[in-house]
Short mmCIF file of C-alpha atoms and ligand atoms in Angstrom, two decimals:
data_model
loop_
_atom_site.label_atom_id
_atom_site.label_comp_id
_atom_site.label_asym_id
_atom_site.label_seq_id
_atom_site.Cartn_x
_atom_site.Cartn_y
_atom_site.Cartn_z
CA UNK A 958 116.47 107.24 94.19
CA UNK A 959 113.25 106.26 96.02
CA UNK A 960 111.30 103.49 94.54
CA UNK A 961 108.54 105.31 92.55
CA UNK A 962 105.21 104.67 91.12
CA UNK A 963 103.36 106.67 88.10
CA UNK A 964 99.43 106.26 89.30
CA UNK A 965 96.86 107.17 86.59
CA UNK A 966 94.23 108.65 87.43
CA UNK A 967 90.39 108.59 85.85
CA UNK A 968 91.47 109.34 82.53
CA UNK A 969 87.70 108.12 81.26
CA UNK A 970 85.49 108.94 78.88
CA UNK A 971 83.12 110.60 81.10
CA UNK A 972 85.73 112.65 81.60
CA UNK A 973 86.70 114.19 78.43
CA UNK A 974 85.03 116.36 76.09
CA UNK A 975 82.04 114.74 75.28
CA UNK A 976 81.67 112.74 78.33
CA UNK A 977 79.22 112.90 80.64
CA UNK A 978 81.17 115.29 83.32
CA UNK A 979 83.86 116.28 81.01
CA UNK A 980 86.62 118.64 82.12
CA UNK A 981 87.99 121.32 79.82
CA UNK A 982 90.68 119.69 77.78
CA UNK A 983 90.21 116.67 79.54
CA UNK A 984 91.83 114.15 76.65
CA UNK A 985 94.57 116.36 76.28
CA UNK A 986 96.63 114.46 79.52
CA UNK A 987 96.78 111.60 77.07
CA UNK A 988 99.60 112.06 74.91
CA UNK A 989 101.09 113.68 78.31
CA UNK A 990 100.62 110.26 80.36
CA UNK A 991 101.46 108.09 77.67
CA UNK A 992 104.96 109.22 77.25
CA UNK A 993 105.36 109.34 80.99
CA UNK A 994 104.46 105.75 81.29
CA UNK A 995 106.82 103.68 79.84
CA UNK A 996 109.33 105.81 82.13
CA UNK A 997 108.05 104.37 85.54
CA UNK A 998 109.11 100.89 86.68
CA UNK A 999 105.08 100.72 87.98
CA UNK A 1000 102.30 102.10 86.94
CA UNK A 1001 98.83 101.80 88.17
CA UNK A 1002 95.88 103.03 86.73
CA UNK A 1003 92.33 103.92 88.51
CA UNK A 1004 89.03 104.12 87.11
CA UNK A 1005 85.96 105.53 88.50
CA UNK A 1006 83.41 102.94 88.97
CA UNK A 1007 79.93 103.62 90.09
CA UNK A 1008 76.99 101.79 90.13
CA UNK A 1009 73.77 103.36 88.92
CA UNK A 1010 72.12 105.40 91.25
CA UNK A 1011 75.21 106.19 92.75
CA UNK A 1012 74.97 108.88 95.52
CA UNK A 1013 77.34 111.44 94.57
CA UNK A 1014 74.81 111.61 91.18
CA UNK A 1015 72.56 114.68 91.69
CA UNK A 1016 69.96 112.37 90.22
CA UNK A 1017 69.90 110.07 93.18
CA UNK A 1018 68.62 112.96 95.12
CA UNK A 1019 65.08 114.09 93.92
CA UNK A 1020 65.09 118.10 93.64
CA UNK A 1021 69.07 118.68 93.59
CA UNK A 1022 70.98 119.51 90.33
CA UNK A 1023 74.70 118.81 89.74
CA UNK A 1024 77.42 121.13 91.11
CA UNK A 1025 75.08 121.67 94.22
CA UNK A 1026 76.49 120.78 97.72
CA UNK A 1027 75.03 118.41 100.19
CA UNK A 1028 75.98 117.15 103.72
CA UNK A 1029 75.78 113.29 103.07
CA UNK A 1030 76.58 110.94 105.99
CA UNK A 1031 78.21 113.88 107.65
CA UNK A 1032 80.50 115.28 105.07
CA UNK A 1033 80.11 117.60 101.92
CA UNK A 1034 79.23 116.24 98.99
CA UNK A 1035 79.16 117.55 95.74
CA UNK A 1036 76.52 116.32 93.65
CA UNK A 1037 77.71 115.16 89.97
CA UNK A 1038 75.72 114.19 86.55
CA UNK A 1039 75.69 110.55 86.42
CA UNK A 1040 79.07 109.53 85.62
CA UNK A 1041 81.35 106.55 85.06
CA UNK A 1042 78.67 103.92 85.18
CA UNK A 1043 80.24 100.35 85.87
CA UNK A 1044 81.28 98.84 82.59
CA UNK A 1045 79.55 101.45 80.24
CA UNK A 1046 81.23 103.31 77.66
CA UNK A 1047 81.89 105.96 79.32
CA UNK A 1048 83.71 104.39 82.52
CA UNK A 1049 86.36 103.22 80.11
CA UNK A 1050 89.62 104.24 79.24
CA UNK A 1051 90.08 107.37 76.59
CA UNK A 1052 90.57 105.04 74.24
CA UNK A 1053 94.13 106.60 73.08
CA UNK A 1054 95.60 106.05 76.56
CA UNK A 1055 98.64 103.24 76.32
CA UNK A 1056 96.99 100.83 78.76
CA UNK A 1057 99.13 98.33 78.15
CA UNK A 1058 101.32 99.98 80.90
CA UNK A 1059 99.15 99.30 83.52
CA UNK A 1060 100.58 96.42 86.09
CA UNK A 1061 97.03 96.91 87.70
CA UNK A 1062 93.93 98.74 87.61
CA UNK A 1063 91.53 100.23 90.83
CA UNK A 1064 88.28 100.53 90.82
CA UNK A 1065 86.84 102.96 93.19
CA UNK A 1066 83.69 104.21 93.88
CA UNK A 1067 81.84 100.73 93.84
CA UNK A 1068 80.03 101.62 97.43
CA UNK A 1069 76.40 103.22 96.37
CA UNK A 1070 76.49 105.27 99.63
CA UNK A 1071 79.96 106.90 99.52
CA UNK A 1072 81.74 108.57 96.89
CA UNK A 1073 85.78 107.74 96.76
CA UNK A 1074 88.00 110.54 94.99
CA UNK A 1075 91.27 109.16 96.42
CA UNK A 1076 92.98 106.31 94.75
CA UNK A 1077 93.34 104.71 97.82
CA UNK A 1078 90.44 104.90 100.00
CA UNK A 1079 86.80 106.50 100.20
CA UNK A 1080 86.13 110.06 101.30
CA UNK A 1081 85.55 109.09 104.96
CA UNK A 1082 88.34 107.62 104.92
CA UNK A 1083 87.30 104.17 106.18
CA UNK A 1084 87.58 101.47 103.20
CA UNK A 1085 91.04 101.48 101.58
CA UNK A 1086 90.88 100.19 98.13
CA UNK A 1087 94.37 98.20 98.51
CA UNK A 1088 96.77 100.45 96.69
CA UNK A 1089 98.60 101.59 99.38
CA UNK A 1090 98.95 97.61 100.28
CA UNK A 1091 99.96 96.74 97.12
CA UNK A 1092 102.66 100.02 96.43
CA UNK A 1093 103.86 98.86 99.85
CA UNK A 1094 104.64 95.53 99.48
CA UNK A 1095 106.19 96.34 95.91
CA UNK A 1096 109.00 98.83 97.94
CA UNK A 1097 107.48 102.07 96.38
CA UNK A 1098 107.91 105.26 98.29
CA UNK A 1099 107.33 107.39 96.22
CA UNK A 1100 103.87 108.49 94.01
CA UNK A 1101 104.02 110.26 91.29
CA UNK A 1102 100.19 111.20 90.38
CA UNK A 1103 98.28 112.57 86.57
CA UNK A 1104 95.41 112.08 85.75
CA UNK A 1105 91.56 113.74 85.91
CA UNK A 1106 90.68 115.86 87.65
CA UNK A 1107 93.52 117.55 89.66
CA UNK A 1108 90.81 119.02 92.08
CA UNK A 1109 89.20 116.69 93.12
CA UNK A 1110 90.21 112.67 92.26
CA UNK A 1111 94.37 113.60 91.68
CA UNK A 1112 94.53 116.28 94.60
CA UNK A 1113 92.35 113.90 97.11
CA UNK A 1114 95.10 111.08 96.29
CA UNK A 1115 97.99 112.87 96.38
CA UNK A 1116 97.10 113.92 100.01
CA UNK A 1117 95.88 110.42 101.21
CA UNK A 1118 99.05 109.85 99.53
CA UNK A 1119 101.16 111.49 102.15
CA UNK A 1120 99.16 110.92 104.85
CA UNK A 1121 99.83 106.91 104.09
CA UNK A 1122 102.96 107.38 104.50
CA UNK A 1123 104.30 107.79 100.96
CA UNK A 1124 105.83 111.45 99.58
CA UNK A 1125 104.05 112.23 96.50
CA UNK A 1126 103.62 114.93 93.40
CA UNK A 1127 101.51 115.78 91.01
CA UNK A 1128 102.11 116.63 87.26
CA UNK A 1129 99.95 119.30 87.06
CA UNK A 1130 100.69 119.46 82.97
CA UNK A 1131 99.04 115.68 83.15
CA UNK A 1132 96.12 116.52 84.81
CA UNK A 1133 92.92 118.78 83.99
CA UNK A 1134 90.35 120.49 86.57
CA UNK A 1135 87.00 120.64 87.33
CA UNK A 1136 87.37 123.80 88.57
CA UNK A 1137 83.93 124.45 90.65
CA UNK A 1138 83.11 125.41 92.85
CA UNK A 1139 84.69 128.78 92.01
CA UNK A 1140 88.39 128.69 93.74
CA UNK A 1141 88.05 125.15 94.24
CA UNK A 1142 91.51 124.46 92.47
CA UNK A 1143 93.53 127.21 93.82
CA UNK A 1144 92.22 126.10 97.74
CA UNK A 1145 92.47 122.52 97.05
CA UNK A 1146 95.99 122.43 95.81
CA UNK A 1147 97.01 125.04 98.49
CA UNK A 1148 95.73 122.68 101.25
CA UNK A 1149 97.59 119.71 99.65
CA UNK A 1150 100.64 121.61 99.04
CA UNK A 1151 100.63 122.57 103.08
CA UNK A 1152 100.61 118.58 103.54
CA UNK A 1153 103.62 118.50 101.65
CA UNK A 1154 102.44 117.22 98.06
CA UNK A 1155 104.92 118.36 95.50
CA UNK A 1156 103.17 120.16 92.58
CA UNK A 1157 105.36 120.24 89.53
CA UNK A 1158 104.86 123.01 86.57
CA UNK A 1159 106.92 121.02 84.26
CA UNK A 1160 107.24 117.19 82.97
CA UNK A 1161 109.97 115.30 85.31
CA UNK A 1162 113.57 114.77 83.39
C1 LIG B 1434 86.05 112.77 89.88
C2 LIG B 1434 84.19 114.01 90.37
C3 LIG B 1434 83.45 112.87 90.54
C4 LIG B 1434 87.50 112.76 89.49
C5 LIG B 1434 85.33 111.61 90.05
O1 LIG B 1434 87.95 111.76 88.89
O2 LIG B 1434 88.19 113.74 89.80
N1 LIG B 1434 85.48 113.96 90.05
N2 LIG B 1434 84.03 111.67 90.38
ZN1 LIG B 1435 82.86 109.89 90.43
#
């Protein structure tokens, strides 16, 4: 079997009912992920980590609320409620998630100009964050990818994913959308499933 990887994504507190850009049923990938974990020779988490005034926050951008779509630098943005603010409470971990799986941790995000949904680089593509470095060296071809939100962070690295080089599926039981725009989930993991992204109904065996 190919060498394989579990990569966790964003499952924050900002994330999960009560957070600050919570996705319906967000915490519920946690008992999900943690059982998966201890299956995977690796697993890496990522966190979202933004400073404040971030620019994908709607509130960096006097007039515009969250959910609305700019061009920023050239590409569409959707704008978000402040969220995952480096080293605040709700940029941590849901605190039931088994973290003590985690061989390493990325933090992406950290450039105020440029938002970064993919695990393993930002969305123009330009600045990788080292995963794909790091799976590389370790022999792993394969990703295997959970996490928040399937649209948008999980989908995004699931396709950088393949374009890297890797083959790669996602859980969808272990993940949770954001779901807007309207259709955004149903496009989004139609385009990724074109690229060749596995998307699995079920837990693996
Ligand atoms: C995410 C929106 C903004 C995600 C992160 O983790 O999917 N979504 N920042
Ligand atoms: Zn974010």
């Amino acid at each position: 079997m190919k060498h394989r990887a579990l990569v966790v994504v964003d499952v924050q507190n900002d994330f999960c009912p009560g957070g600050a850009l919570a996705v319906a049923d967000g915490d519920a990938v946690v008992p999900v992920i943690n059982r998966l974990m201890p299956r995977f020779p690796l697993v890496v988490a990522t966190q979202d980590w933004h400073p404040p005034g971030h620019a994908s926050f709607a509130s960096s951008h006097p007039g515009r609320k969250p959910l609305e779509v700019i061009d920023l630098d050239g590409i569409s943005q959707v704008l978000w409620p402040d969220h995952c603010v480096q080293a605040t409470a709700g940029a941590d971990f849901h605190p039931e998630l088994e973290r003590q799986f985690f061989r390493a941790i990325i933090r992406k995000g950290v450039d105020p100009r440029v938002d970064s949904y993919s695990a393993f680089r930002d969305n123009h593509r330009e600045h990788p964050t080292g995963l794909a470095s790091m799976l590389r060296e370790l022999g792993v071809e394969h990703v295997v990818i959970v996490g928040l939100t399937t649209d948008y962070c999980a989908a995004t690295s699931a396709r950088d994913a393949i374009e890297l080089g890797f083959s790669a599926e996602i859980v969808l039981p272990a993940t949770r959308p954001v779901g807007a725009p309207p259709g955004h989930t149903e496009r989004t993991l139609g385009e990724i499933r074109a690229l060749g992204v596995v998307l699995r109904d079920t837990l693996p065996a």
